[in-house]
């Protein structure tokens, strides 16, 4: 049933209704990415799978969307001086090989007729796991995602986590490289981190920042803002190559990617500006809740697909998109409310 | 398509990825200009004054 919506006489073979849906969904995803600093692609591939796109198209288009988003975000982080190009270049090789391994797995599973199911189950586990982690951290008053306040600190002020120090002292296989923030680490540690997260990216069509950023911080010892900027920089190359490989197999649909990017680039600007007004920790619990709902929704959609029940498939899709819309709306509402309160205070002080 | 692959030159796919790259640049510049142009007006409309959003 959902499949009948996909094709039509619109732009790039996509019907006007679907173009509007993708642009709107992109806007929502962009607000979340700009505000929380992660989660840009968590929901795109599952939503495409639930819309009955073949797994290689869902993953390939998701990856191409991540590539476009990373280009835009890297331009911004480059302006802020938050990209370690040496670390990025070393990571590109490992990530690219990892992405190719993940991509080959998708096509292998597709040839067995299992790709959609296995990827959906992986998303249920991933969204559920990350959602539970973010919710727990938010309830404990902790972080998760990018801490925008600490991201403004000087690089010299960052303390290397104990676990990163231990890895740096234990794994001393040459060649050793010195990174920004005076971090000295084996190139093999960097390559291993890059490969593992690359496999995840290639298999699920996500940027992998939610895994790679903590890995760069805790396994390599990179300061938070440099981890964010460098992660995006290397996604430009590895994601670009991954998209190219998926594109060769017909896995990249411009009718999906163009409207998604159109919406998300605007949403990311709004979300990023909102971080200057609202503390992300205040509403991070909603973000965690959204991921948990997303996990349940993908599960419902998959059960619906297995049983051939279109109603369950539609319910899963509505839940995925609805959860993202609710959290994006919460971000915008809190921001506007905070701005109005600040404005009223300024006015009464001036009086 | 299963199995690890070495990328081969494919002009059609390169054009596809180039189109996404081009769109990303256009959106970065376009939305940046739009933000400077209509941002303050939009802020006044939403907040009721030129609040410091950044």
Short mmCIF file of C-alpha atoms in Angstrom, two decimals:
data_model
loop_
_atom_site.label_atom_id
_atom_site.label_comp_id
_atom_site.label_asym_id
_atom_site.label_seq_id
_atom_site.Cartn_x
_atom_site.Cartn_y
_atom_site.Cartn_z
CA UNK A 1 0.00 0.00 0.00
CA UNK A 2 2.73 2.41 1.01
CA UNK A 3 4.66 1.52 -2.12
CA UNK A 4 1.95 3.08 -4.30
CA UNK A 5 2.86 6.50 -2.90
CA UNK A 6 6.49 6.24 -3.95
CA UNK A 7 6.30 6.74 -7.69
CA UNK A 8 4.57 9.50 -9.56
CA UNK A 9 4.94 12.13 -12.24
CA UNK A 10 6.75 14.59 -9.91
CA UNK A 11 10.37 15.79 -9.73
CA UNK A 12 13.11 13.12 -10.21
CA UNK A 13 10.51 10.36 -10.38
CA UNK A 14 9.12 11.20 -6.94
CA UNK A 15 5.52 12.37 -6.50
CA UNK A 16 4.90 15.93 -5.19
CA UNK A 17 3.37 14.52 -1.98
CA UNK A 18 6.50 12.48 -1.27
CA UNK A 19 8.78 15.42 -2.12
CA UNK A 20 6.88 17.54 0.42
CA UNK A 21 7.06 14.71 2.98
CA UNK A 22 10.83 14.30 2.49
CA UNK A 23 11.48 18.06 2.67
CA UNK A 24 9.38 18.31 5.85
CA UNK A 25 11.04 15.26 7.38
CA UNK A 26 14.44 16.71 6.41
CA UNK A 27 13.52 19.95 8.20
CA UNK A 28 12.67 18.02 11.36
CA UNK A 29 15.82 15.85 11.17
CA UNK A 30 17.89 19.02 10.55
CA UNK A 31 16.51 20.76 13.66
CA UNK A 32 17.39 17.69 15.76
CA UNK A 33 20.89 17.39 14.23
CA UNK A 34 21.61 21.12 14.59
CA UNK A 35 20.39 21.18 18.19
CA UNK A 36 21.59 17.87 19.66
CA UNK A 37 24.65 17.50 17.41
CA UNK A 38 23.72 13.94 16.50
CA UNK A 39 20.85 11.85 15.24
CA UNK A 40 20.85 13.37 11.76
CA UNK A 41 20.34 10.07 10.01
CA UNK A 42 19.01 7.73 12.71
CA UNK A 43 15.49 7.94 11.43
CA UNK A 44 15.95 8.37 7.67
CA UNK A 45 16.88 4.80 6.68
CA UNK A 46 14.20 3.14 8.89
CA UNK A 47 11.57 5.52 7.50
CA UNK A 48 12.63 4.68 3.92
CA UNK A 49 12.51 0.95 4.72
CA UNK A 50 9.00 1.38 6.09
CA UNK A 51 8.05 3.22 2.89
CA UNK A 52 8.89 -0.06 1.09
CA UNK A 53 12.07 1.15 -0.59
CA UNK A 54 14.52 -1.75 -1.22
CA UNK A 55 17.21 -2.01 1.47
CA UNK A 56 20.12 -0.87 -0.79
CA UNK A 57 18.10 2.23 -1.83
CA UNK A 58 17.11 3.01 1.79
CA UNK A 59 20.70 2.63 3.06
CA UNK A 60 22.36 4.20 -0.03
CA UNK A 61 20.07 7.24 -0.06
CA UNK A 62 20.45 7.57 3.72
CA UNK A 63 24.21 7.60 3.27
CA UNK A 64 24.05 10.14 0.41
CA UNK A 65 21.92 12.35 2.68
CA UNK A 66 24.55 12.01 5.44
CA UNK A 67 27.24 12.94 2.89
CA UNK A 68 25.41 16.14 1.88
CA UNK A 69 24.74 17.06 5.52
CA UNK A 70 28.41 16.46 6.41
CA UNK A 71 29.57 18.77 3.59
CA UNK A 72 27.43 21.62 4.94
CA UNK A 73 28.39 21.02 8.59
CA UNK A 74 32.12 20.68 7.76
CA UNK A 75 32.13 24.07 6.01
CA UNK A 76 30.85 25.57 9.26
CA UNK A 77 33.29 23.69 11.56
CA UNK A 78 36.19 24.57 9.23
CA UNK A 79 35.35 28.25 9.77
CA UNK A 80 35.49 27.61 13.56
CA UNK A 81 38.92 25.87 13.32
CA UNK A 82 37.55 22.61 14.76
CA UNK A 83 38.86 20.13 12.17
CA UNK A 84 42.04 18.04 12.72
CA UNK A 85 42.91 17.29 9.08
CA UNK A 86 45.75 14.87 9.96
CA UNK A 87 43.42 12.73 12.11
CA UNK A 88 40.71 12.99 9.46
CA UNK A 89 42.97 11.77 6.66
CA UNK A 90 44.19 8.79 8.77
CA UNK A 91 40.59 7.87 9.61
CA UNK A 92 39.37 8.09 6.01
CA UNK A 93 41.15 4.87 4.98
CA UNK A 94 39.81 2.77 7.87
CA UNK A 95 36.30 4.19 7.60
CA UNK A 96 36.17 3.73 3.83
CA UNK A 97 37.19 0.06 4.03
CA UNK A 98 34.66 -0.39 6.87
CA UNK A 99 31.88 1.24 4.83
CA UNK A 100 32.67 -0.99 1.87
CA UNK A 101 32.55 -4.08 4.12
CA UNK A 102 29.17 -2.91 5.49
CA UNK A 103 27.87 -2.18 1.98
CA UNK A 104 28.97 -5.61 0.71
CA UNK A 105 27.09 -7.18 3.65
CA UNK A 106 23.89 -5.33 2.68
CA UNK A 107 24.06 -6.59 -0.93
CA UNK A 108 24.89 -10.11 0.27
CA UNK A 109 21.90 -10.12 2.63
CA UNK A 110 19.76 -8.60 -0.14
CA UNK A 111 20.71 -11.51 -2.41
CA UNK A 112 19.41 -13.83 0.33
CA UNK A 113 16.25 -11.72 0.71
CA UNK A 114 17.13 -10.89 4.31
CA UNK A 115 18.53 -7.33 4.10
CA UNK A 116 15.39 -5.37 5.08
CA UNK A 117 14.68 -7.60 8.08
CA UNK A 118 18.25 -7.75 9.42
CA UNK A 119 18.77 -3.99 9.03
CA UNK A 120 15.45 -3.25 10.76
CA UNK A 121 16.39 -5.53 13.68
CA UNK A 122 19.81 -3.82 13.88
CA UNK A 123 18.01 -0.46 14.04
CA UNK A 124 15.67 -1.68 16.80
CA UNK A 125 18.73 -2.68 18.88
CA UNK A 126 20.70 0.45 18.01
CA UNK A 127 17.90 2.98 18.54
CA UNK A 128 16.81 1.18 21.71
CA UNK A 129 20.37 1.02 23.09
CA UNK A 130 21.36 4.60 22.29
CA UNK A 131 17.90 5.84 23.33
CA UNK A 132 18.18 4.12 26.72
CA UNK A 133 21.70 5.51 27.19
CA UNK A 134 20.70 9.09 26.34
CA UNK A 135 17.55 8.90 28.50
CA UNK A 136 19.53 7.52 31.46
CA UNK A 137 22.18 10.23 31.09
CA UNK A 138 19.53 12.94 30.77
CA UNK A 139 17.70 11.73 33.89
CA UNK A 140 21.03 11.66 35.77
CA UNK A 141 21.74 15.21 34.58
CA UNK A 142 24.58 14.06 32.35
CA UNK A 143 25.53 14.56 28.71
CA UNK A 144 25.17 12.47 25.60
CA UNK A 145 25.60 14.09 22.23
CA UNK A 146 27.54 17.31 21.94
CA UNK A 147 27.84 19.57 24.94
CA UNK A 148 27.60 22.98 23.30
CA UNK A 149 28.97 24.78 26.36
CA UNK A 150 32.13 22.72 26.61
CA UNK A 151 32.49 22.95 22.83
CA UNK A 152 33.29 26.64 23.29
CA UNK A 153 36.28 25.95 25.63
CA UNK A 154 39.92 26.38 24.59
CA UNK A 155 41.46 23.10 23.31
CA UNK A 156 44.23 23.25 25.95
CA UNK A 157 41.61 23.17 28.73
CA UNK A 158 40.44 19.67 27.83
CA UNK A 159 41.49 16.79 30.03
CA UNK A 160 42.22 13.50 28.28
CA UNK A 161 39.87 10.78 29.69
CA UNK A 162 41.62 8.13 31.84
CA UNK A 163 40.70 5.31 29.47
CA UNK A 164 42.23 7.21 26.52
CA UNK A 165 45.44 7.78 28.53
CA UNK A 166 45.58 4.06 29.30
CA UNK A 167 45.14 3.14 25.62
CA UNK A 168 47.80 5.67 24.59
CA UNK A 169 50.25 4.18 27.11
CA UNK A 170 49.41 0.53 26.36
CA UNK A 171 49.07 0.43 22.56
CA UNK A 172 52.31 1.92 21.25
CA UNK A 173 52.54 0.18 17.87
CA UNK A 174 54.34 2.46 15.40
CA UNK A 175 53.71 4.70 13.62
CA UNK A 176 52.75 7.05 16.48
CA UNK A 177 51.09 10.33 15.49
CA UNK A 178 50.66 13.62 17.35
CA UNK A 179 47.22 15.20 17.06
CA UNK A 180 45.74 18.58 18.02
CA UNK A 181 45.44 19.07 21.77
CA UNK A 182 48.92 17.44 22.10
CA UNK A 183 47.49 13.91 21.86
CA UNK A 184 50.01 11.19 20.87
CA UNK A 185 48.50 7.89 19.77
CA UNK A 186 49.21 4.86 17.54
CA UNK A 187 47.85 5.19 13.99
CA UNK A 188 46.53 1.63 14.40
CA UNK A 189 44.18 2.68 17.22
CA UNK A 190 42.79 5.40 14.95
CA UNK A 191 42.41 2.95 12.04
CA UNK A 192 40.66 0.35 14.24
CA UNK A 193 38.17 2.93 15.53
CA UNK A 194 37.60 4.18 11.98
CA UNK A 195 37.07 0.67 10.55
CA UNK A 196 34.58 -0.42 13.24
CA UNK A 197 32.45 2.70 12.87
CA UNK A 198 32.77 2.50 9.07
CA UNK A 199 31.18 -0.97 9.06
CA UNK A 200 28.25 0.46 11.02
CA UNK A 201 27.91 3.37 8.56
CA UNK A 202 28.04 1.14 5.49
CA UNK A 203 25.56 -1.33 6.93
CA UNK A 204 22.99 1.12 8.27
CA UNK A 205 23.50 4.20 6.09
CA UNK A 206 24.17 6.41 9.11
CA UNK A 207 27.02 8.87 9.65
CA UNK A 208 28.03 6.94 12.75
CA UNK A 209 28.91 10.10 14.67
CA UNK A 210 27.06 8.87 17.77
CA UNK A 211 29.55 5.99 17.99
CA UNK A 212 32.60 7.59 16.36
CA UNK A 213 32.56 10.76 18.47
CA UNK A 214 32.62 8.95 21.84
CA UNK A 215 35.20 6.54 20.36
CA UNK A 216 37.42 9.45 19.29
CA UNK A 217 37.07 11.08 22.70
CA UNK A 218 37.48 7.97 24.88
CA UNK A 219 39.71 5.72 22.74
CA UNK A 220 41.91 8.32 21.04
CA UNK A 221 41.65 11.21 23.54
CA UNK A 222 40.61 13.95 21.08
CA UNK A 223 39.03 17.16 22.52
CA UNK A 224 35.22 17.28 22.02
CA UNK A 225 34.98 20.10 19.42
CA UNK A 226 37.82 18.59 17.35
CA UNK A 227 36.08 15.18 17.50
CA UNK A 228 32.87 16.73 16.14
CA UNK A 229 34.58 18.71 13.34
CA UNK A 230 36.95 15.90 12.32
CA UNK A 231 34.15 13.33 12.35
CA UNK A 232 32.17 15.44 9.88
CA UNK A 233 35.25 16.11 7.71
CA UNK A 234 36.01 12.45 7.26
CA UNK A 235 32.34 11.60 6.61
CA UNK A 236 32.56 13.96 3.62
CA UNK A 237 35.14 11.63 2.02
CA UNK A 238 34.12 8.21 3.32
CA UNK A 239 30.40 9.00 2.99
CA UNK A 240 31.02 10.42 -0.49
CA UNK A 241 32.81 7.24 -1.55
CA UNK A 242 30.18 5.05 0.12
CA UNK A 243 27.44 6.97 -1.70
CA UNK A 244 29.36 6.57 -4.97
CA UNK A 245 29.56 2.79 -4.48
CA UNK A 246 25.87 2.57 -3.56
CA UNK A 247 25.11 4.87 -6.52
CA UNK A 248 26.85 2.49 -8.92
CA UNK A 249 24.43 -0.21 -7.82
CA UNK A 250 21.43 2.13 -8.28
CA UNK A 251 21.14 2.63 -4.50
CA UNK A 252 21.06 6.47 -4.46
CA UNK A 253 17.72 8.07 -5.32
CA UNK A 254 17.99 11.84 -5.93
CA UNK A 255 14.22 12.13 -5.56
CA UNK A 256 14.77 11.24 -1.88
CA UNK A 257 18.13 12.91 -1.18
CA UNK A 258 17.50 16.33 -2.78
CA UNK A 259 14.32 17.22 -0.80
CA UNK A 260 15.70 15.72 2.43
CA UNK A 261 18.84 17.85 2.15
CA UNK A 262 16.80 20.91 1.16
CA UNK A 263 14.82 20.65 4.40
CA UNK A 264 17.62 19.52 6.70
CA UNK A 265 20.05 22.31 5.75
CA UNK A 266 17.45 24.88 6.86
CA UNK A 267 16.49 22.90 9.96
CA UNK A 268 20.15 22.51 11.02
CA UNK A 269 20.59 26.32 10.96
CA UNK A 270 17.51 26.76 13.15
CA UNK A 271 18.57 23.97 15.54
CA UNK A 272 22.13 25.26 15.77
CA UNK A 273 20.91 28.82 16.54
CA UNK A 274 18.58 27.39 19.21
CA UNK A 275 21.56 25.99 21.17
CA UNK A 276 22.54 29.57 22.02
CA UNK A 277 19.16 30.06 23.73
CA UNK A 278 18.20 26.70 25.28
CA UNK A 279 20.37 24.22 27.19
CA UNK A 280 20.20 20.92 25.28
CA UNK A 281 20.41 18.97 28.57
CA UNK A 282 17.00 20.39 29.60
CA UNK A 283 15.18 18.57 26.80
CA UNK A 284 17.60 15.75 26.07
CA UNK A 285 15.25 13.34 27.82
CA UNK A 286 12.76 13.91 24.96
CA UNK A 287 15.49 13.08 22.46
CA UNK A 288 16.18 9.80 24.30
CA UNK A 289 12.43 9.12 24.37
CA UNK A 290 12.24 9.78 20.63
CA UNK A 291 14.94 7.18 19.94
CA UNK A 292 13.13 4.64 22.14
CA UNK A 293 9.83 5.31 20.33
CA UNK A 294 11.76 5.02 17.04
CA UNK A 295 13.04 1.62 18.15
CA UNK A 296 9.52 0.40 18.95
CA UNK A 297 8.18 1.91 15.69
CA UNK A 298 10.76 0.11 13.54
CA UNK A 299 9.85 -3.11 15.37
CA UNK A 300 6.13 -2.57 14.70
CA UNK A 301 6.83 -1.73 11.04
CA UNK A 302 8.93 -4.87 10.63
CA UNK A 303 6.25 -7.07 12.21
CA UNK A 304 3.71 -5.41 9.89
CA UNK A 305 5.94 -6.11 6.89
CA UNK A 306 6.44 -9.74 7.98
CA UNK A 307 2.70 -10.27 8.44
CA UNK A 308 1.83 -8.28 5.32
CA UNK A 309 -0.25 -5.95 7.52
CA UNK A 310 -0.26 -2.47 5.91
CA UNK A 311 -1.88 -0.86 8.98
CA UNK A 312 1.02 -1.90 11.24
CA UNK A 313 3.53 -0.67 8.62
CA UNK A 314 1.74 2.69 8.49
CA UNK A 315 1.60 2.87 12.30
CA UNK A 316 5.37 2.29 12.50
CA UNK A 317 6.03 5.03 9.94
CA UNK A 318 3.70 7.50 11.68
CA UNK A 319 5.39 6.77 15.04
CA UNK A 320 8.92 7.31 13.63
CA UNK A 321 8.02 10.59 11.93
CA UNK A 322 5.65 11.68 14.73
CA UNK A 323 8.27 11.18 17.46
CA UNK A 324 10.81 13.28 15.53
CA UNK A 325 8.21 16.01 14.86
CA UNK A 326 7.21 16.18 18.55
CA UNK A 327 10.84 16.56 19.76
CA UNK A 328 11.70 19.11 17.02
CA UNK A 329 8.56 21.06 17.99
CA UNK A 330 9.62 20.91 21.68
CA UNK A 331 13.01 22.41 20.71
CA UNK A 332 11.39 25.24 18.72
CA UNK A 333 8.69 25.92 21.33
CA UNK A 334 11.22 26.06 24.20
CA UNK A 335 13.48 28.34 22.15
CA UNK A 336 10.74 30.82 21.23
CA UNK A 337 9.41 30.82 24.81
CA UNK A 338 12.91 31.46 26.22
CA UNK A 339 13.49 34.27 23.72
CA UNK A 340 10.19 35.92 24.62
CA UNK A 341 10.97 35.73 28.34
CA UNK A 342 14.43 37.25 27.72
CA UNK A 343 12.84 39.97 25.58
CA UNK A 344 10.29 40.81 28.30
CA UNK A 345 13.04 40.96 30.95
CA UNK A 346 15.11 43.28 28.74
CA UNK A 347 12.08 45.51 28.15
CA UNK A 348 11.17 45.74 31.86
CA UNK A 349 14.86 46.44 32.77
CA UNK A 350 14.97 49.22 30.17
CA UNK A 351 11.76 50.70 31.62
CA UNK B 1 27.04 -6.38 -6.07
CA UNK B 2 27.99 -8.55 -3.10
CA UNK B 3 31.68 -8.67 -2.14
CA UNK B 4 34.24 -5.94 -1.57
CA UNK B 5 34.73 -3.66 -4.56
CA UNK B 6 37.38 -1.29 -5.81
CA UNK B 7 35.56 1.80 -7.11
CA UNK B 8 35.66 2.13 -10.89
CA UNK B 9 35.08 5.35 -12.84
CA UNK B 10 31.42 5.80 -13.69
CA UNK B 11 30.54 9.25 -15.11
CA UNK B 12 26.81 8.84 -14.42
CA UNK B 13 27.35 8.03 -10.71
CA UNK B 14 30.00 10.77 -10.43
CA UNK B 15 27.41 13.22 -11.76
CA UNK B 16 24.90 11.93 -9.21
CA UNK B 17 27.27 12.48 -6.27
CA UNK B 18 28.43 15.79 -7.82
CA UNK B 19 24.79 16.95 -7.89
CA UNK B 20 24.46 16.27 -4.14
CA UNK B 21 27.76 18.08 -3.48
CA UNK B 22 26.59 21.03 -5.60
CA UNK B 23 23.25 21.16 -3.78
CA UNK B 24 25.07 21.14 -0.42
CA UNK B 25 27.23 24.14 -1.45
CA UNK B 26 24.24 26.03 -2.86
CA UNK B 27 22.22 25.40 0.32
CA UNK B 28 25.15 26.45 2.58
CA UNK B 29 25.59 29.74 0.72
CA UNK B 30 21.88 30.28 -0.03
CA UNK B 31 20.55 29.67 3.48
CA UNK B 32 23.48 31.69 4.93
CA UNK B 33 22.48 34.67 2.78
CA UNK B 34 18.81 34.15 3.56
CA UNK B 35 19.57 34.07 7.30
CA UNK B 36 21.39 37.41 7.12
CA UNK B 37 18.68 38.91 4.93
CA UNK B 38 15.46 37.85 6.68
CA UNK B 39 16.80 36.59 10.04
CA UNK B 40 16.38 39.86 12.00
CA UNK B 41 12.89 40.45 10.55
CA UNK B 42 11.87 36.90 11.40
CA UNK B 43 13.17 37.31 14.94
CA UNK B 44 11.14 40.48 15.40
CA UNK B 45 8.07 38.67 14.08
CA UNK B 46 8.47 35.60 16.31
CA UNK B 47 9.84 37.16 19.50
CA UNK B 48 8.47 40.67 19.20
CA UNK B 49 11.93 42.30 19.16
CA UNK B 50 15.50 41.78 17.92
CA UNK B 51 16.45 39.36 20.71
CA UNK B 52 20.00 38.09 20.82
CA UNK B 53 19.53 34.61 19.36
CA UNK B 54 23.26 33.94 19.11
#
